[in-house]
PDB file of C-alpha atoms in Angstrom:
ATOM      1  CA  MET A   1     -26.316  63.378  33.606  1.00 36.00           C
ATOM      2  CA  ILE A   2     -22.929  61.732  33.141  1.00 35.00           C
ATOM      3  CA  TYR A   3     -22.396  59.551  30.092  1.00 37.00           C
ATOM      4  CA  SER A   4     -19.694  56.937  30.475  1.00 39.00           C
ATOM      5  CA  VAL A   5     -18.497  54.553  27.813  1.00 39.00           C
ATOM      6  CA  VAL A   6     -16.593  51.528  28.961  1.00 39.00           C
ATOM      7  CA  ARG A   7     -14.803  49.399  26.385  1.00 38.00           C
ATOM      8  CA  PRO A   8     -14.039  46.322  28.452  1.00 40.00           C
ATOM      9  CA  VAL A   9     -10.783  44.456  28.239  1.00 36.00           C
ATOM     10  CA  ALA A  10     -12.427  41.888  30.491  1.00 43.00           C
ATOM     11  CA  ASP A  11     -15.927  41.459  31.907  1.00 49.00           C
ATOM     12  CA  ASP A  12     -14.783  42.719  35.309  1.00 49.00           C
ATOM     13  CA  VAL A  13     -13.917  46.140  33.882  1.00 42.00           C
ATOM     14  CA  CYS A  14     -17.453  46.626  32.611  1.00 50.00           C
ATOM     15  CA  THR A  15     -18.970  45.269  35.818  1.00 48.00           C
ATOM     16  CA  ALA A  16     -16.881  47.705  37.848  1.00 45.00           C
ATOM     17  CA  GLY A  17     -18.101  50.492  35.577  1.00 44.00           C
ATOM     18  CA  LEU A  18     -21.689  49.495  36.293  1.00 44.00           C
ATOM     19  CA  ARG A  19     -21.195  49.749  40.035  1.00 46.00           C
ATOM     20  CA  ASP A  20     -18.927  52.784  40.190  1.00 45.00           C
ATOM     21  CA  LEU A  21     -20.082  55.279  37.564  1.00 43.00           C
ATOM     22  CA  ALA A  22     -23.093  57.556  37.635  1.00 46.00           C
ATOM     23  CA  GLY A  23     -25.331  58.159  34.650  1.00 52.00           C
ATOM     24  CA  PHE A  24     -25.222  55.745  31.748  1.00 55.00           C
ATOM     25  CA  VAL A  25     -22.733  52.958  31.232  1.00 52.00           C
ATOM     26  CA  ALA A  26     -22.447  51.580  27.714  1.00 55.00           C
ATOM     27  CA  CYS A  27     -20.562  48.317  27.424  1.00 56.00           C
ATOM     28  CA  ILE A  28     -19.499  48.036  23.822  1.00 54.00           C
ATOM     29  CA  SER A  29     -17.051  45.476  22.549  1.00 53.00           C
ATOM     30  CA  CYS A  30     -16.109  45.815  18.878  1.00 50.00           C
ATOM     31  CA  GLN A  31     -13.979  43.228  17.147  1.00 53.00           C
ATOM     32  CA  GLY A  32     -11.371  44.293  14.603  1.00 53.00           C
ATOM     33  CA  GLY A  33     -12.425  47.934  14.384  1.00 54.00           C
ATOM     34  CA  ALA A  34     -15.996  47.047  13.380  1.00 58.00           C
ATOM     35  CA  SER A  35     -18.399  49.963  13.302  1.00 62.00           C
ATOM     36  CA  VAL A  36     -21.422  50.022  15.563  1.00 68.00           C
ATOM     37  CA  SER A  37     -24.895  51.048  14.419  1.00 83.00           C
ATOM     38  CA  PHE A  38     -28.047  50.741  16.459  1.00 92.00           C
ATOM     39  CA  ARG A  39     -30.787  49.908  13.953  1.00 94.00           C
ATOM     40  CA  ARG A  40     -32.626  47.530  16.303  1.00 97.00           C
ATOM     41  CA  ILE A  41     -32.915  48.537  19.963  1.00 97.00           C
ATOM     42  CA  LEU A  42     -34.368  46.174  22.585  1.00 98.00           C
ATOM     43  CA  ILE A  43     -35.572  47.771  25.827  1.00 98.00           C
ATOM     44  CA  ALA A  44     -36.147  45.638  28.931  1.00 97.00           C
ATOM     45  CA  VAL A  45     -38.881  46.859  31.292  1.00 96.00           C
ATOM     46  CA  ASP A  46     -40.174  45.516  34.585  1.00 94.00           C
ATOM     47  CA  GLY A  47     -42.655  48.173  35.694  1.00 92.00           C
ATOM     48  CA  SER A  48     -40.312  49.908  38.154  1.00 92.00           C
ATOM     49  CA  PRO A  49     -39.575  53.649  38.009  1.00 91.00           C
ATOM     50  CA  LEU A  50     -35.980  52.748  37.133  1.00 90.00           C
ATOM     51  CA  SER A  51     -37.022  50.700  34.103  1.00 92.00           C
ATOM     52  CA  ALA A  52     -39.414  53.500  33.082  1.00 94.00           C
ATOM     53  CA  HIS A  53     -36.451  55.886  33.062  1.00 93.00           C
ATOM     54  CA  ALA A  54     -34.382  53.388  31.035  1.00 94.00           C
ATOM     55  CA  ALA A  55     -37.301  52.965  28.612  1.00 95.00           C
ATOM     56  CA  ASP A  56     -37.579  56.729  28.144  1.00 94.00           C
ATOM     57  CA  VAL A  57     -33.853  56.889  27.363  1.00 94.00           C
ATOM     58  CA  GLY A  58     -34.107  53.955  24.934  1.00 95.00           C
ATOM     59  CA  ILE A  59     -37.196  55.340  23.201  1.00 95.00           C
ATOM     60  CA  GLU A  60     -35.549  58.734  22.757  1.00 93.00           C
ATOM     61  CA  LEU A  61     -32.409  57.060  21.414  1.00 93.00           C
ATOM     62  CA  ALA A  62     -34.487  55.026  18.933  1.00 93.00           C
ATOM     63  CA  ARG A  63     -36.372  58.148  17.890  1.00 91.00           C
ATOM     64  CA  SER A  64     -33.186  60.177  17.339  1.00 91.00           C
ATOM     65  CA  LEU A  65     -31.448  57.374  15.399  1.00 91.00           C
ATOM     66  CA  GLY A  66     -34.506  56.248  13.435  1.00 92.00           C
ATOM     67  CA  SER A  67     -34.095  52.757  14.909  1.00 94.00           C
ATOM     68  CA  ASN A  68     -36.593  49.928  15.098  1.00 95.00           C
ATOM     69  CA  LEU A  69     -37.642  49.215  18.652  1.00 96.00           C
ATOM     70  CA  ALA A  70     -38.642  46.142  20.629  1.00 97.00           C
ATOM     71  CA  LEU A  71     -39.824  45.974  24.220  1.00 98.00           C
ATOM     72  CA  ILE A  72     -39.451  42.991  26.528  1.00 98.00           C
ATOM     73  CA  HIS A  73     -40.964  42.148  29.891  1.00 98.00           C
ATOM     74  CA  VAL A  74     -39.938  38.937  31.632  1.00 98.00           C
ATOM     75  CA  VAL A  75     -42.020  37.195  34.276  1.00 97.00           C
ATOM     76  CA  ASP A  76     -39.705  35.375  36.669  1.00 94.00           C
ATOM     77  CA  PRO A  77     -41.703  32.312  37.795  1.00 92.00           C
ATOM     78  CA  ALA A  78     -39.493  31.582  40.834  1.00 87.00           C
ATOM     79  CA  PRO A  79     -41.428  33.674  43.384  1.00 84.00           C
ATOM     80  CA  TYR A  80     -44.741  32.219  42.220  1.00 79.00           C
ATOM     81  CA  VAL A  81     -43.646  28.588  42.289  1.00 78.00           C
ATOM     82  CA  ALA A  82     -42.567  28.986  45.920  1.00 71.00           C
ATOM     83  CA  SER A  83     -45.784  30.803  46.886  1.00 71.00           C
ATOM     84  CA  GLU A  84     -47.916  29.343  49.641  1.00 76.00           C
ATOM     85  CA  SER A  85     -51.028  31.275  48.623  1.00 77.00           C
ATOM     86  CA  GLY A  86     -52.931  28.175  47.561  1.00 81.00           C
ATOM     87  CA  ILE A  87     -53.414  29.596  44.072  1.00 86.00           C
ATOM     88  CA  PRO A  88     -51.764  27.469  41.370  1.00 88.00           C
ATOM     89  CA  ALA A  89     -48.498  29.015  40.168  1.00 88.00           C
ATOM     90  CA  THR A  90     -49.654  28.678  36.556  1.00 91.00           C
ATOM     91  CA  ASP A  91     -52.646  30.932  37.282  1.00 92.00           C
ATOM     92  CA  ILE A  92     -50.474  33.562  38.986  1.00 91.00           C
ATOM     93  CA  ILE A  93     -47.945  33.459  36.146  1.00 94.00           C
ATOM     94  CA  ALA A  94     -50.730  33.847  33.550  1.00 95.00           C
ATOM     95  CA  VAL A  95     -51.960  36.990  35.339  1.00 95.00           C
ATOM     96  CA  ALA A  96     -48.376  38.290  35.522  1.00 95.00           C
ATOM     97  CA  GLU A  97     -48.038  37.738  31.755  1.00 97.00           C
ATOM     98  CA  GLN A  98     -51.260  39.704  31.145  1.00 98.00           C
ATOM     99  CA  ASN A  99     -49.937  42.506  33.351  1.00 97.00           C
ATOM    100  CA  GLY A 100     -46.691  42.431  31.356  1.00 97.00           C
ATOM    101  CA  SER A 101     -48.638  42.780  28.106  1.00 97.00           C
ATOM    102  CA  ARG A 102     -50.501  45.793  29.519  1.00 97.00           C
ATOM    103  CA  LEU A 103     -47.199  47.319  30.647  1.00 96.00           C
ATOM    104  CA  LEU A 104     -45.705  46.925  27.168  1.00 96.00           C
ATOM    105  CA  ALA A 105     -48.827  48.497  25.645  1.00 95.00           C
ATOM    106  CA  GLU A 106     -48.209  51.585  27.818  1.00 94.00           C
ATOM    107  CA  TYR A 107     -44.639  51.863  26.544  1.00 93.00           C
ATOM    108  CA  ARG A 108     -45.753  51.233  22.956  1.00 92.00           C
ATOM    109  CA  ALA A 109     -48.090  54.227  23.276  1.00 91.00           C
ATOM    110  CA  ARG A 110     -45.182  56.382  24.506  1.00 87.00           C
ATOM    111  CA  ALA A 111     -42.961  55.355  21.594  1.00 87.00           C
ATOM    112  CA  THR A 112     -44.156  57.547  18.749  1.00 81.00           C
ATOM    113  CA  LEU A 113     -41.895  56.057  16.097  1.00 75.00           C
ATOM    114  CA  GLN A 114     -42.281  55.351  12.394  1.00 74.00           C
ATOM    115  CA  ALA A 115     -42.907  51.653  13.043  1.00 81.00           C
ATOM    116  CA  PRO A 116     -44.674  50.307  16.137  1.00 87.00           C
ATOM    117  CA  PRO A 117     -42.370  48.458  18.539  1.00 92.00           C
ATOM    118  CA  MET A 118     -42.209  44.674  18.650  1.00 94.00           C
ATOM    119  CA  GLU A 119     -43.262  43.245  22.006  1.00 96.00           C
ATOM    120  CA  PHE A 120     -42.000  40.211  23.896  1.00 97.00           C
ATOM    121  CA  VAL A 121     -43.509  38.870  27.113  1.00 98.00           C
ATOM    122  CA  ARG A 122     -41.472  35.915  28.322  1.00 98.00           C
ATOM    123  CA  VAL A 123     -41.518  33.616  31.329  1.00 97.00           C
ATOM    124  CA  GLY A 124     -38.166  32.523  32.720  1.00 96.00           C
ATOM    125  CA  THR A 125     -34.938  33.828  34.164  1.00 96.00           C
ATOM    126  CA  PRO A 126     -34.919  37.542  33.263  1.00 96.00           C
ATOM    127  CA  ALA A 127     -31.299  37.905  32.098  1.00 96.00           C
ATOM    128  CA  ALA A 128     -31.430  34.731  29.999  1.00 98.00           C
ATOM    129  CA  GLU A 129     -34.772  35.650  28.403  1.00 98.00           C
ATOM    130  CA  ILE A 130     -33.577  39.164  27.545  1.00 98.00           C
ATOM    131  CA  VAL A 131     -30.416  37.770  25.947  1.00 98.00           C
ATOM    132  CA  ASP A 132     -32.439  35.144  24.041  1.00 98.00           C
ATOM    133  CA  ALA A 133     -34.878  37.768  22.725  1.00 98.00           C
ATOM    134  CA  ALA A 134     -31.986  40.017  21.670  1.00 98.00           C
ATOM    135  CA  THR A 135     -30.418  37.100  19.815  1.00 98.00           C
ATOM    136  CA  GLU A 136     -33.663  36.029  18.112  1.00 98.00           C
ATOM    137  CA  TRP A 137     -34.605  39.580  17.106  1.00 98.00           C
ATOM    138  CA  HIS A 138     -31.015  40.407  16.044  1.00 97.00           C
ATOM    139  CA  ALA A 139     -30.866  43.434  18.345  1.00 98.00           C
ATOM    140  CA  ASP A 140     -27.999  45.878  17.837  1.00 96.00           C
ATOM    141  CA  LEU A 141     -28.384  47.341  21.342  1.00 97.00           C
ATOM    142  CA  ILE A 142     -30.064  46.350  24.610  1.00 97.00           C
ATOM    143  CA  VAL A 143     -31.198  49.109  26.985  1.00 96.00           C
ATOM    144  CA  ILE A 144     -31.743  48.112  30.613  1.00 95.00           C
ATOM    145  CA  GLY A 145     -31.970  49.866  33.960  1.00 92.00           C
ATOM    146  CA  SER A 146     -29.807  49.066  36.963  1.00 85.00           C
ATOM    147  CA  HIS A 147     -29.927  50.114  40.575  1.00 74.00           C
ATOM    148  CA  GLY A 148     -26.107  50.021  40.627  1.00 61.00           C
ATOM    149  CA  ARG A 149     -25.774  48.160  43.900  1.00 58.00           C
ATOM    150  CA  GLY A 150     -22.619  46.213  44.512  1.00 56.00           C
ATOM    151  CA  GLY A 151     -21.216  43.909  47.149  1.00 55.00           C
ATOM    152  CA  VAL A 152     -23.569  41.857  49.294  1.00 52.00           C
ATOM    153  CA  SER A 153     -26.724  43.486  47.876  1.00 50.00           C
ATOM    154  CA  ARG A 154     -25.746  42.365  44.381  1.00 50.00           C
ATOM    155  CA  LEU A 155     -24.920  38.855  45.566  1.00 48.00           C
ATOM    156  CA  LEU A 156     -28.185  38.473  47.468  1.00 41.00           C
ATOM    157  CA  LEU A 157     -30.443  40.103  44.902  1.00 41.00           C
ATOM    158  CA  GLY A 158     -28.623  39.086  41.759  1.00 45.00           C
ATOM    159  CA  SER A 159     -28.216  41.488  38.919  1.00 85.00           C
ATOM    160  CA  VAL A 160     -30.229  41.177  35.749  1.00 91.00           C
ATOM    161  CA  ALA A 161     -28.228  43.971  34.130  1.00 90.00           C
ATOM    162  CA  GLU A 162     -24.947  42.263  34.951  1.00 88.00           C
ATOM    163  CA  GLY A 163     -26.186  38.927  33.601  1.00 92.00           C
ATOM    164  CA  VAL A 164     -27.330  40.608  30.399  1.00 94.00           C
ATOM    165  CA  MET A 165     -23.990  42.411  30.013  1.00 90.00           C
ATOM    166  CA  ARG A 166     -22.033  39.193  30.416  1.00 90.00           C
ATOM    167  CA  HIS A 167     -24.034  37.197  27.856  1.00 94.00           C
ATOM    168  CA  ALA A 168     -25.526  39.715  25.418  1.00 96.00           C
ATOM    169  CA  PRO A 169     -24.968  39.215  21.686  1.00 95.00           C
ATOM    170  CA  CYS A 170     -24.734  42.998  21.225  1.00 95.00           C
ATOM    171  CA  PRO A 171     -23.776  46.174  23.112  1.00 94.00           C
ATOM    172  CA  VAL A 172     -25.707  46.987  26.287  1.00 93.00           C
ATOM    173  CA  LEU A 173     -26.659  50.457  27.504  1.00 93.00           C
ATOM    174  CA  VAL A 174     -27.186  50.355  31.262  1.00 90.00           C
ATOM    175  CA  VAL A 175     -29.191  53.308  32.548  1.00 90.00           C
ATOM    176  CA  ARG A 176     -28.541  54.042  36.198  1.00 83.00           C
ATOM    177  CA  ALA A 177     -31.043  55.530  38.618  1.00 76.00           C
ATOM    178  CA  GLN A 178     -31.458  59.291  38.459  1.00 71.00           C
ATOM    179  CA  ALA A 179     -29.574  61.067  41.250  1.00 62.00           C
TER     180      ALA A 179
END
């Protein structure tokens, strides 16, 4: 595993690091020589194998640092609102929220820490909700997975990790897919 730390001069430097480096990319911006401590770590999960890997990394980091942990799952309502299934979007979103709660319970069970993790299930735009939760909870670090795609794939699919990096109130550890 390659660990890469990028201290961005501009957002584009960190974004390039996300697309071009293997392993982990930590985007940390410290003002005036401030020290960084990770007492409160927020891990974003979506149920994919990639987010499971990122969660494992974040849980192990929290365990080794003695940090408090919070888990977040965001239900993006956009696909459900546009659905032509005939089922009301509110019903589908409610089921997705329940599934998100079950997912977080699985990760909570994996996180054998001194204090049980906080859990957030939100509905909205994933990057914005993750940033909002990090702000509200006063997170010192956000851990998120990224597929690392660039170019047209990133433009078509969007990038939650990139959106979080650009707007996060704290450092972001982006965990790339295992090679």
